[in-house]
Amino acid sequence: MAMDMSYFDEMEAKIPRGKIRTRFAPSPTGYMHVGNLRTALYTWLIARHGGGTFILRIEDTDQGRLVEGATDVIYRTMAECGLTHDEGPDVGGPVAPYIQSERRDTYGKYAHLLVERGHAYYCFCEKTESEEDAGDFNRAADPCRSLSLEEARARVEAGEPYVIRQRIPEGGTTTFHDAIFGDITVENSALDDQVLLKRDGLPTYNFANVIDDHLMGITHVVRGSEYLSSAPKYDLLYHAFGWEVPTYVHCSPVMRDQHNKMSKRHGDPSYEDLKAQGYLTEAILNYVALLGWSPRGEQAEREVFSLAELAEIFDIAGISKSPAIFDIEKLTHFNALYLRAMSPEAFHAAAEPYIRRTVNNPALDTRAIAALLQARCERLTEIPEKVAFFETLPHYEKDLFTNKKSKTNEEVSKRMLESAVPALEELADWTQESIHSCLMDLAAKLEVKNATLMWPVRIAAAGQAVTPGGAVEICQILGRDECLRRLKVGLELL
Ligand code: GLU
């Protein structure tokens, strides 16, 4: 009796066609590592560049690896990064559901269809999961491969547990094409009759992936090159079904050094870690885009791109075959560029929580402090330590008052502060302009270099040698009373 094909025909009819469709298909592991973020970004860029559709699919077939709250990390990261999806578990779409665990029945049906067509077979052998995982399963030795379909079906009907295995052609080779790596040919004898459907009726990861990519109309499959070795088996599956093979785009890994991939286990940062280390989302995205992709033509020398600009110029041909090395210094450089390019308001908004980690006094103006920091920090996390002196005058030694370049020593500094205190006390208003001209006039009157006066004032006001901002800005932010109190503390020390 011919198989009823109406289910499959309906599924085919639902597949959107005619436009680029890409998907990011993370497994919910609980964090977004840099390589994953890059895959998401490239996948999104290919869709946006081509005016296509970007889909989010959750690949949770491996129930043993499920992590509580893990999908939230995915949604949150994608939203923060602006990698908006057009279809997905939360927004729905024409080929829903978009969570693999909700598509379980579909995979079973397709596995049985493949059996029917001779490209897969029921296997009743008892094999442990570890034998399976190690891949040391010898196809020629599997008696089930040569069972007749009638015989196998009878055993299935009798209730014998089974898996469904892919029937890899006996001899010959399989050639598939990858957009980055070109044509790759493998001997079929090197491929194992991988399990497609497990004893519990759940699909294996590799099978679900192919079924979904087809049924979701995916035109470009972007993923890490660790999947390259499974690609021939994917290819054989597409052909077995008579489906069009999507464009494969396998990206080389992001490495921590010449020899090792980045890994959470070795303490390499995830996207969330980088955020916590004070990096801006925009800078992370910009840097990650260039990890393994480079602009060409007129833009070849350019480094700074917004997401919209990337979407405009991104092309698959710019993706590199060689692994990229993640360089935190380079990311820091990007971050500094992005911090500097922000509007003062935006920078203040980003910096304020960090300023508030050490500066709690409400009289201290965080906007003025932020203005000092914007050109002087590479990561937001440097801020708390840099500005702590505003809150509390650090304990310091009087040798800080000695500075050759400013021509100061302890004795000179004492004289400077003795004149500065009454001059500042008399100021009518406490603005940067008034403080500035007061100190300039004073230096002129005392016939010393400006620096000779500014150095001791800044040291006494801040209590440390390195400060964001100069004497005038620091005095202004501290306010008259606190500033004068600190200058007097300095005098006492001297
Ligand atoms: N779920 C896979 C992963 O998280 C993605 C594989 C693919 O994109 O095909 O690595």
Short mmCIF file of C-alpha atoms and ligand atoms in Angstrom, two decimals:
data_model
loop_
_atom_site.label_atom_id
_atom_site.label_comp_id
_atom_site.label_asym_id
_atom_site.label_seq_id
_atom_site.Cartn_x
_atom_site.Cartn_y
_atom_site.Cartn_z
CA MET A 1 0.00 0.00 0.00
CA ALA A 2 1.42 3.39 -0.95
CA MET A 3 2.20 5.69 1.93
CA ASP A 4 -0.21 8.52 2.62
CA MET A 5 1.75 11.62 1.65
CA SER A 6 -0.81 14.25 2.62
CA TYR A 7 1.01 15.21 5.85
CA PHE A 8 4.25 15.78 3.97
CA ASP A 9 2.51 17.68 1.20
CA GLU A 10 0.94 20.00 3.74
CA MET A 11 4.27 20.61 5.40
CA GLU A 12 5.85 21.39 2.02
CA ALA A 13 3.04 23.80 1.17
CA LYS A 14 3.74 25.82 4.32
CA ILE A 15 7.38 26.51 3.48
CA PRO A 16 7.91 30.17 2.57
CA ARG A 17 9.94 30.52 -0.60
CA GLY A 18 11.52 33.15 -2.77
CA LYS A 19 13.38 35.13 -0.11
CA ILE A 20 16.54 34.63 1.90
CA ARG A 21 15.72 32.89 5.17
CA THR A 22 18.35 32.34 7.81
CA ARG A 23 18.12 31.01 11.32
CA PHE A 24 20.10 31.20 14.50
CA ALA A 25 19.63 27.85 16.18
CA PRO A 26 21.18 27.90 19.62
CA SER A 27 20.99 25.09 22.09
CA PRO A 28 20.01 26.55 25.44
CA THR A 29 23.27 26.16 27.31
CA GLY A 30 22.81 29.10 29.66
CA TYR A 31 25.32 31.50 28.20
CA MET A 32 26.20 33.08 24.87
CA HIS A 33 29.80 32.52 24.04
CA VAL A 34 31.59 34.80 21.64
CA GLY A 35 31.53 32.26 18.79
CA ASN A 36 27.79 31.87 19.19
CA LEU A 37 27.23 35.58 19.20
CA ARG A 38 29.25 35.84 16.02
CA THR A 39 27.16 33.11 14.39
CA ALA A 40 23.99 34.93 15.41
CA LEU A 41 25.37 38.19 14.05
CA TYR A 42 26.49 36.79 10.68
CA THR A 43 23.22 34.94 10.30
CA TRP A 44 21.26 38.08 11.04
CA LEU A 45 23.43 40.15 8.72
CA ILE A 46 22.94 37.77 5.80
CA ALA A 47 19.18 38.01 6.24
CA ARG A 48 19.12 41.77 6.68
CA HIS A 49 21.55 42.42 3.86
CA GLY A 50 19.41 40.42 1.48
CA GLY A 51 16.09 41.80 2.70
CA GLY A 52 15.28 38.33 4.00
CA THR A 53 13.82 36.78 7.11
CA PHE A 54 15.72 35.99 10.28
CA ILE A 55 14.45 33.15 12.42
CA LEU A 56 15.22 32.09 15.96
CA ARG A 57 14.94 28.37 16.60
CA ILE A 58 15.64 26.75 19.91
CA GLU A 59 17.44 23.42 19.56
CA ASP A 60 16.60 21.64 22.75
CA THR A 61 16.52 18.03 21.58
CA ASP A 62 19.28 17.16 23.99
CA GLN A 63 17.09 17.21 27.07
CA GLY A 64 20.00 16.12 29.23
CA ARG A 65 21.78 19.39 28.58
CA LEU A 66 18.88 21.69 29.38
CA VAL A 67 19.69 24.54 31.70
CA GLU A 68 17.09 26.46 33.65
CA GLY A 69 16.59 30.01 32.37
CA ALA A 70 18.85 29.34 29.41
CA THR A 71 16.44 30.54 26.76
CA ASP A 72 16.10 33.84 28.61
CA VAL A 73 19.80 34.47 28.09
CA ILE A 74 19.29 33.94 24.38
CA TYR A 75 16.30 36.28 24.12
CA ARG A 76 17.95 38.92 26.27
CA THR A 77 21.22 38.88 24.36
CA MET A 78 19.55 39.01 20.97
CA ALA A 79 17.35 41.91 22.05
CA GLU A 80 20.22 43.84 23.64
CA CYS A 81 22.29 43.38 20.52
CA GLY A 82 19.47 44.47 18.24
CA LEU A 83 19.49 41.12 16.44
CA THR A 84 15.74 41.11 16.07
CA HIS A 85 14.07 37.99 14.75
CA ASP A 86 11.09 37.91 12.43
CA GLU A 87 9.99 34.43 13.40
CA GLY A 88 10.62 32.49 16.57
CA PRO A 89 9.09 30.87 19.63
CA ASP A 90 7.96 34.16 21.11
CA VAL A 91 6.72 35.87 17.93
CA GLY A 92 5.44 32.83 16.05
CA GLY A 93 5.50 32.54 12.27
CA PRO A 94 4.29 30.47 9.33
CA VAL A 95 6.34 27.38 10.18
CA ALA A 96 5.81 27.25 13.94
CA PRO A 97 6.59 25.78 16.39
CA TYR A 98 10.16 27.06 16.62
CA ILE A 99 11.23 24.97 19.59
CA GLN A 100 12.44 21.52 18.66
CA SER A 101 10.94 19.77 21.67
CA GLU A 102 7.54 20.88 20.37
CA ARG A 103 8.18 19.37 16.94
CA ARG A 104 8.85 15.86 18.09
CA ASP A 105 6.07 14.15 16.06
CA THR A 106 7.28 15.68 12.85
CA TYR A 107 10.74 14.13 13.10
CA GLY A 108 9.32 10.66 13.64
CA LYS A 109 7.17 10.95 10.55
CA TYR A 110 10.09 11.99 8.39
CA ALA A 111 12.32 9.26 9.77
CA HIS A 112 9.72 6.68 8.82
CA LEU A 113 9.38 8.21 5.38
CA LEU A 114 13.10 7.72 4.87
CA VAL A 115 12.82 4.08 5.94
CA GLU A 116 10.03 3.66 3.42
CA ARG A 117 12.29 5.05 0.71
CA GLY A 118 15.21 2.84 1.65
CA HIS A 119 17.50 5.62 2.89
CA ALA A 120 17.16 4.59 6.51
CA TYR A 121 16.50 1.39 8.36
CA TYR A 122 15.20 0.08 11.65
CA CYS A 123 17.96 -1.16 13.88
CA PHE A 124 17.22 -3.41 16.84
CA CYS A 125 20.76 -3.92 18.06
CA GLU A 126 21.43 -3.23 21.69
CA LYS A 127 24.10 -0.60 21.77
CA THR A 128 25.06 1.55 24.62
CA GLU A 129 24.94 5.29 24.24
CA SER A 130 28.70 5.48 24.70
CA GLU A 131 29.38 3.06 21.86
CA GLU A 132 27.11 5.20 19.80
CA ASP A 133 28.79 8.44 20.80
CA ALA A 134 32.28 7.11 20.21
CA GLY A 135 31.23 6.31 16.65
CA ASP A 136 32.94 2.92 16.85
CA PHE A 137 29.97 1.22 15.40
CA ASN A 138 30.74 -0.93 12.41
CA ARG A 139 28.07 -0.63 9.75
CA ALA A 140 29.03 -3.83 7.93
CA ALA A 141 28.54 -5.72 11.15
CA ASP A 142 25.03 -4.44 11.70
CA PRO A 143 22.67 -7.28 10.80
CA CYS A 144 19.71 -4.89 10.71
CA ARG A 145 21.03 -3.02 7.70
CA SER A 146 20.20 -5.98 5.49
CA LEU A 147 16.86 -6.95 7.02
CA SER A 148 13.99 -6.77 4.58
CA LEU A 149 11.55 -4.00 5.27
CA GLU A 150 8.76 -6.55 5.89
CA GLU A 151 10.84 -8.39 8.43
CA ALA A 152 11.85 -5.21 10.19
CA ARG A 153 8.30 -3.90 10.24
CA ALA A 154 7.03 -7.10 11.74
CA ARG A 155 9.51 -6.74 14.60
CA VAL A 156 8.52 -3.09 15.11
CA GLU A 157 4.88 -4.10 15.24
CA ALA A 158 5.70 -6.82 17.71
CA GLY A 159 6.91 -4.07 20.02
CA GLU A 160 10.65 -4.57 19.77
CA PRO A 161 12.58 -1.38 20.66
CA TYR A 162 14.44 0.16 17.73
CA VAL A 163 16.33 3.14 16.48
CA ILE A 164 16.22 4.45 12.93
CA ARG A 165 19.60 4.75 11.23
CA GLN A 166 20.62 6.58 8.12
CA ARG A 167 21.60 4.20 5.35
CA ILE A 168 24.85 5.63 4.00
CA PRO A 169 25.60 4.40 0.48
CA GLU A 170 28.04 1.50 0.53
CA GLY A 171 30.72 2.82 -1.80
CA GLY A 172 31.49 6.00 -3.63
CA THR A 173 31.95 9.51 -2.36
CA THR A 174 29.83 12.43 -1.28
CA THR A 175 30.67 15.96 -2.32
CA PHE A 176 29.08 18.97 -0.78
CA HIS A 177 29.65 22.63 -1.24
CA ASP A 178 30.39 25.15 1.44
CA ALA A 179 30.42 28.87 0.74
CA ILE A 180 33.62 29.34 2.72
CA PHE A 181 35.44 26.05 2.25
CA GLY A 182 34.41 25.23 -1.30
CA ASP A 183 33.78 21.66 -2.46
CA ILE A 184 34.54 18.95 0.05
CA THR A 185 34.56 15.31 -0.94
CA VAL A 186 34.54 12.41 1.48
CA GLU A 187 34.51 8.65 1.04
CA ASN A 188 31.13 7.27 2.01
CA SER A 189 32.91 4.45 3.78
CA ALA A 190 34.15 7.03 6.28
CA LEU A 191 30.61 7.99 7.29
CA ASP A 192 28.67 6.10 9.91
CA ASP A 193 25.05 5.02 9.69
CA GLN A 194 24.14 7.64 12.24
CA VAL A 195 21.04 7.30 14.36
CA LEU A 196 18.26 9.61 13.21
CA LEU A 197 15.57 8.61 15.66
CA LYS A 198 16.38 7.28 19.10
CA ARG A 199 14.68 4.52 21.05
CA ASP A 200 12.56 7.05 22.88
CA GLY A 201 11.25 8.38 19.58
CA LEU A 202 13.20 11.62 19.87
CA PRO A 203 15.34 12.71 16.96
CA THR A 204 19.08 13.06 17.17
CA TYR A 205 20.42 16.51 16.92
CA ASN A 206 21.71 16.09 13.36
CA PHE A 207 18.40 14.79 12.07
CA ALA A 208 16.19 17.42 13.68
CA ASN A 209 18.47 20.10 12.33
CA VAL A 210 18.06 18.97 8.72
CA ILE A 211 14.32 18.48 8.97
CA ASP A 212 13.84 21.89 10.50
CA ASP A 213 16.09 23.72 8.12
CA HIS A 214 14.13 22.28 5.24
CA LEU A 215 10.67 22.75 6.71
CA MET A 216 11.51 26.29 7.76
CA GLY A 217 12.71 27.13 4.25
CA ILE A 218 16.22 28.02 5.41
CA THR A 219 18.33 29.17 2.46
CA HIS A 220 21.64 29.76 4.28
CA VAL A 221 22.86 27.59 7.12
CA VAL A 222 25.46 29.52 9.11
CA ARG A 223 27.24 27.64 11.84
CA GLY A 224 30.55 26.79 13.39
CA SER A 225 33.02 24.71 11.41
CA GLU A 226 32.84 21.99 14.06
CA TYR A 227 29.76 20.86 12.11
CA LEU A 228 31.72 20.52 8.89
CA SER A 229 32.40 16.85 9.48
CA SER A 230 28.69 16.08 9.78
CA ALA A 231 27.86 18.06 6.66
CA PRO A 232 28.24 15.15 4.20
CA LYS A 233 25.64 13.18 6.15
CA TYR A 234 23.37 16.21 6.11
CA ASP A 235 23.89 16.45 2.40
CA LEU A 236 22.97 12.79 1.89
CA LEU A 237 19.80 13.35 3.91
CA TYR A 238 18.72 16.28 1.75
CA HIS A 239 19.29 14.19 -1.35
CA ALA A 240 17.50 11.20 0.14
CA PHE A 241 14.43 13.35 0.64
CA GLY A 242 14.87 14.98 -2.75
CA TRP A 243 15.19 18.41 -1.13
CA GLU A 244 17.24 21.35 -2.25
CA VAL A 245 20.43 21.68 -0.21
CA PRO A 246 20.75 25.08 1.47
CA THR A 247 23.90 27.15 1.17
CA TYR A 248 26.26 26.04 3.92
CA VAL A 249 28.32 28.74 5.57
CA HIS A 250 30.68 27.13 8.04
CA CYS A 251 32.66 29.65 10.06
CA SER A 252 36.06 28.88 11.53
CA PRO A 253 36.27 29.00 15.27
CA VAL A 254 37.07 31.93 17.46
CA MET A 255 40.29 31.06 19.26
CA ARG A 256 41.78 32.17 22.55
CA ASP A 257 45.27 31.68 21.12
CA GLN A 258 46.99 29.93 18.21
CA HIS A 259 45.99 26.48 19.37
CA ASN A 260 42.90 26.65 21.53
CA LYS A 261 39.33 27.53 20.89
CA MET A 262 37.73 29.98 23.24
CA SER A 263 35.98 28.08 25.94
CA LYS A 264 33.94 28.80 28.98
CA ARG A 265 35.75 26.04 30.78
CA HIS A 266 39.03 27.87 30.37
CA GLY A 267 37.49 31.02 31.70
CA ASP A 268 37.06 32.80 28.40
CA PRO A 269 34.37 35.44 28.61
CA SER A 270 30.86 35.04 27.26
CA TYR A 271 28.85 37.98 26.00
CA GLU A 272 27.42 38.50 29.47
CA ASP A 273 30.88 38.37 31.02
CA LEU A 274 32.12 41.02 28.61
CA LYS A 275 29.19 43.23 29.53
CA ALA A 276 30.01 42.77 33.18
CA GLN A 277 33.61 43.72 32.42
CA GLY A 278 32.44 47.10 31.21
CA TYR A 279 32.26 46.59 27.47
CA LEU A 280 29.47 48.18 25.46
CA THR A 281 27.18 46.00 23.40
CA GLU A 282 27.86 48.06 20.26
CA ALA A 283 31.61 47.73 20.66
CA ILE A 284 31.35 44.00 21.28
CA LEU A 285 29.23 43.54 18.16
CA ASN A 286 31.53 45.64 16.03
CA TYR A 287 34.57 43.73 17.20
CA VAL A 288 32.89 40.34 16.89
CA ALA A 289 31.82 41.17 13.33
CA LEU A 290 35.47 41.55 12.40
CA LEU A 291 36.48 38.26 14.01
CA GLY A 292 36.61 36.25 10.84
CA TRP A 293 35.03 38.70 8.44
CA SER A 294 36.48 41.75 6.79
CA PRO A 295 34.98 44.44 4.65
CA ARG A 296 36.28 44.67 1.12
CA GLY A 297 36.67 47.30 -1.57
CA GLU A 298 36.31 50.89 -0.46
CA GLN A 299 35.54 49.90 3.09
CA ALA A 300 38.50 47.56 3.43
CA GLU A 301 40.43 49.82 5.78
CA ARG A 302 37.50 50.78 7.91
CA GLU A 303 36.97 49.34 11.37
CA VAL A 304 34.08 51.07 13.00
CA PHE A 305 30.64 50.03 11.82
CA SER A 306 27.21 50.31 13.31
CA LEU A 307 24.94 47.33 13.02
CA ALA A 308 22.96 49.06 10.27
CA GLU A 309 26.16 49.78 8.36
CA LEU A 310 27.23 46.18 8.70
CA ALA A 311 23.89 45.03 7.36
CA GLU A 312 24.48 47.23 4.37
CA ILE A 313 27.90 45.91 3.41
CA PHE A 314 28.10 42.41 4.88
CA ASP A 315 28.87 39.71 2.36
CA ILE A 316 29.57 36.02 2.77
CA ALA A 317 32.62 36.31 0.54
CA GLY A 318 34.30 38.44 3.20
CA ILE A 319 34.22 35.60 5.74
CA SER A 320 37.63 34.09 6.29
CA LYS A 321 38.63 30.44 6.32
CA SER A 322 41.25 30.95 8.97
CA PRO A 323 40.37 30.92 12.63
CA ALA A 324 40.22 34.30 14.31
CA ILE A 325 41.96 35.03 17.58
CA PHE A 326 39.98 36.89 20.18
CA ASP A 327 42.08 39.78 21.37
CA ILE A 328 40.74 41.53 24.42
CA GLU A 329 43.10 44.48 23.86
CA LYS A 330 41.57 45.04 20.47
CA LEU A 331 38.09 44.88 21.94
CA THR A 332 39.18 47.39 24.57
CA HIS A 333 40.37 49.68 21.80
CA PHE A 334 36.97 49.45 20.11
CA ASN A 335 35.26 50.06 23.40
CA ALA A 336 37.23 53.26 23.99
CA LEU A 337 36.30 54.47 20.51
CA TYR A 338 32.64 53.81 21.22
CA LEU A 339 32.74 55.47 24.62
CA ARG A 340 34.29 58.58 23.11
CA ALA A 341 31.78 58.73 20.30
CA MET A 342 28.78 58.71 22.63
CA SER A 343 26.79 61.87 23.29
CA PRO A 344 27.54 63.31 26.74
CA GLU A 345 24.03 62.32 27.85
CA ALA A 346 24.40 58.75 26.66
CA PHE A 347 27.81 58.47 28.24
CA HIS A 348 26.48 59.81 31.51
CA ALA A 349 23.65 57.30 31.47
CA ALA A 350 26.10 54.46 30.92
CA ALA A 351 28.66 55.73 33.43
CA GLU A 352 26.38 56.80 36.26
CA PRO A 353 25.82 53.37 37.80
CA TYR A 354 29.58 52.85 37.85
CA ILE A 355 30.24 56.28 39.35
CA ARG A 356 27.65 55.52 42.00
CA ARG A 357 29.53 52.42 43.06
CA THR A 358 32.05 54.62 44.85
CA VAL A 359 30.53 58.08 44.84
CA ASN A 360 27.40 58.29 46.98
CA ASN A 361 27.46 61.88 48.12
CA PRO A 362 24.44 63.45 46.37
CA ALA A 363 26.19 66.83 46.29
CA LEU A 364 28.71 65.47 43.80
CA ASP A 365 27.45 66.02 40.26
CA THR A 366 27.71 62.78 38.30
CA ARG A 367 27.33 64.65 35.03
CA ALA A 368 30.40 66.72 35.71
CA ILE A 369 32.29 63.61 36.78
CA ALA A 370 31.15 61.74 33.67
CA ALA A 371 32.39 64.62 31.51
CA LEU A 372 35.86 64.10 32.95
CA LEU A 373 35.77 60.40 32.30
CA GLN A 374 34.48 60.18 28.78
CA ALA A 375 37.81 60.72 27.06
CA ARG A 376 39.74 58.94 29.77
CA CYS A 377 38.34 55.48 30.13
CA GLU A 378 38.39 52.41 28.00
CA ARG A 379 35.99 50.31 30.01
CA LEU A 380 33.14 51.38 32.25
CA THR A 381 34.41 49.14 35.01
CA GLU A 382 37.50 51.34 35.43
CA ILE A 383 35.25 54.13 36.64
CA PRO A 384 34.57 53.26 40.30
CA GLU A 385 38.24 53.20 41.18
CA LYS A 386 39.07 56.28 39.14
CA VAL A 387 36.49 58.46 40.87
CA ALA A 388 36.51 57.13 44.42
CA PHE A 389 38.65 60.08 45.57
CA PHE A 390 35.69 62.41 45.04
CA GLU A 391 33.86 60.66 47.83
CA THR A 392 36.72 60.27 50.27
CA LEU A 393 40.08 61.93 50.29
CA PRO A 394 42.59 59.09 50.12
CA HIS A 395 45.40 58.90 52.61
CA TYR A 396 48.55 60.09 50.84
CA GLU A 397 52.17 60.94 51.51
CA LYS A 398 53.51 64.44 51.16
CA ASP A 399 56.14 63.44 48.62
CA LEU A 400 53.33 63.51 46.04
CA PHE A 401 53.72 67.29 46.16
CA THR A 402 57.13 67.03 44.59
CA ASN A 403 57.07 67.06 40.80
CA LYS A 404 60.02 67.99 38.71
CA LYS A 405 58.16 68.95 35.58
CA SER A 406 55.88 71.31 37.46
CA LYS A 407 58.85 72.64 39.41
CA THR A 408 57.33 71.84 42.75
CA ASN A 409 58.68 70.43 45.95
CA GLU A 410 57.21 70.35 49.42
CA GLU A 411 58.31 73.83 50.28
CA VAL A 412 57.05 75.39 47.03
CA SER A 413 53.79 73.47 47.33
CA LYS A 414 53.27 74.81 50.82
CA ARG A 415 53.67 78.38 49.56
CA MET A 416 51.27 77.73 46.69
CA LEU A 417 48.55 76.31 48.89
CA GLU A 418 48.95 79.08 51.42
CA SER A 419 48.10 81.58 48.69
CA ALA A 420 45.50 79.45 46.96
CA VAL A 421 43.31 78.95 50.02
CA PRO A 422 42.49 82.60 50.70
CA ALA A 423 42.16 83.37 46.99
CA LEU A 424 39.63 80.60 46.52
CA GLU A 425 37.85 81.46 49.74
CA GLU A 426 37.10 84.91 48.35
CA LEU A 427 35.65 83.72 45.04
CA ALA A 428 32.13 85.00 44.47
CA ASP A 429 30.96 81.98 42.53
CA TRP A 430 32.26 78.47 42.28
CA THR A 431 32.37 77.67 38.58
CA GLN A 432 35.12 76.22 36.43
CA GLU A 433 35.62 79.61 34.81
CA SER A 434 35.92 81.49 38.09
CA ILE A 435 38.24 78.92 39.65
CA HIS A 436 40.33 78.86 36.49
CA SER A 437 40.83 82.60 36.27
CA CYS A 438 41.40 82.88 40.00
CA LEU A 439 44.25 80.36 39.86
CA MET A 440 45.70 81.83 36.64
CA ASP A 441 45.74 85.30 38.15
CA LEU A 442 47.30 83.94 41.27
CA ALA A 443 50.08 82.18 39.34
CA ALA A 444 50.79 85.41 37.50
CA LYS A 445 50.86 87.36 40.74
CA LEU A 446 53.22 84.85 42.33
CA GLU A 447 55.33 84.82 39.16
CA VAL A 448 55.30 81.04 38.86
CA LYS A 449 54.41 78.69 36.02
CA ASN A 450 50.74 77.70 36.04
CA ALA A 451 51.77 74.10 36.65
CA THR A 452 53.66 75.07 39.77
CA LEU A 453 50.41 76.21 41.30
CA MET A 454 48.08 73.66 39.69
CA TRP A 455 50.10 70.63 40.76
CA PRO A 456 49.84 71.11 44.52
CA VAL A 457 46.20 72.22 44.26
CA ARG A 458 45.29 69.07 42.35
CA ILE A 459 47.27 66.80 44.66
CA ALA A 460 45.70 68.30 47.75
CA ALA A 461 42.20 68.20 46.22
CA ALA A 462 42.44 64.62 45.01
CA GLY A 463 45.01 63.03 47.29
CA GLN A 464 46.45 61.02 44.42
CA ALA A 465 48.82 61.60 41.54
CA VAL A 466 46.72 60.30 38.67
CA THR A 467 43.25 61.79 38.31
CA PRO A 468 40.68 62.13 35.58
CA GLY A 469 40.61 65.87 35.00
CA GLY A 470 42.79 68.70 36.23
CA ALA A 471 42.85 70.84 39.36
CA VAL A 472 40.13 73.24 38.21
CA GLU A 473 37.59 70.57 37.31
CA ILE A 474 38.24 68.59 40.44
CA CYS A 475 37.94 71.64 42.72
CA GLN A 476 34.70 72.63 41.04
CA ILE A 477 33.14 69.19 41.41
CA LEU A 478 34.16 68.91 45.07
CA GLY A 479 32.41 72.16 45.91
CA ARG A 480 33.95 75.06 47.75
CA ASP A 481 33.78 73.71 51.31
CA GLU A 482 35.15 70.28 50.61
CA CYS A 483 37.79 71.67 48.28
CA LEU A 484 39.07 74.16 50.83
CA ARG A 485 38.97 71.56 53.56
CA ARG A 486 41.19 69.31 51.44
CA LEU A 487 43.63 72.07 50.58
CA LYS A 488 43.98 72.74 54.31
CA VAL A 489 44.57 69.05 54.97
CA GLY A 490 47.36 69.29 52.39
CA LEU A 491 48.82 72.31 54.14
CA GLU A 492 48.82 70.53 57.46
CA LEU A 493 50.62 67.61 55.90
CA LEU A 494 53.27 70.00 54.61
N1 GLU B 1 22.29 24.10 18.01
C1 GLU B 1 23.59 24.22 17.46
C2 GLU B 1 24.49 24.90 18.44
O1 GLU B 1 24.03 25.54 19.35
C3 GLU B 1 23.57 24.99 16.16
C4 GLU B 1 23.92 24.16 15.00
C5 GLU B 1 23.51 24.78 13.69
O2 GLU B 1 23.37 26.01 13.65
O3 GLU B 1 23.27 24.06 12.75
O4 GLU B 1 25.68 24.80 18.31
#
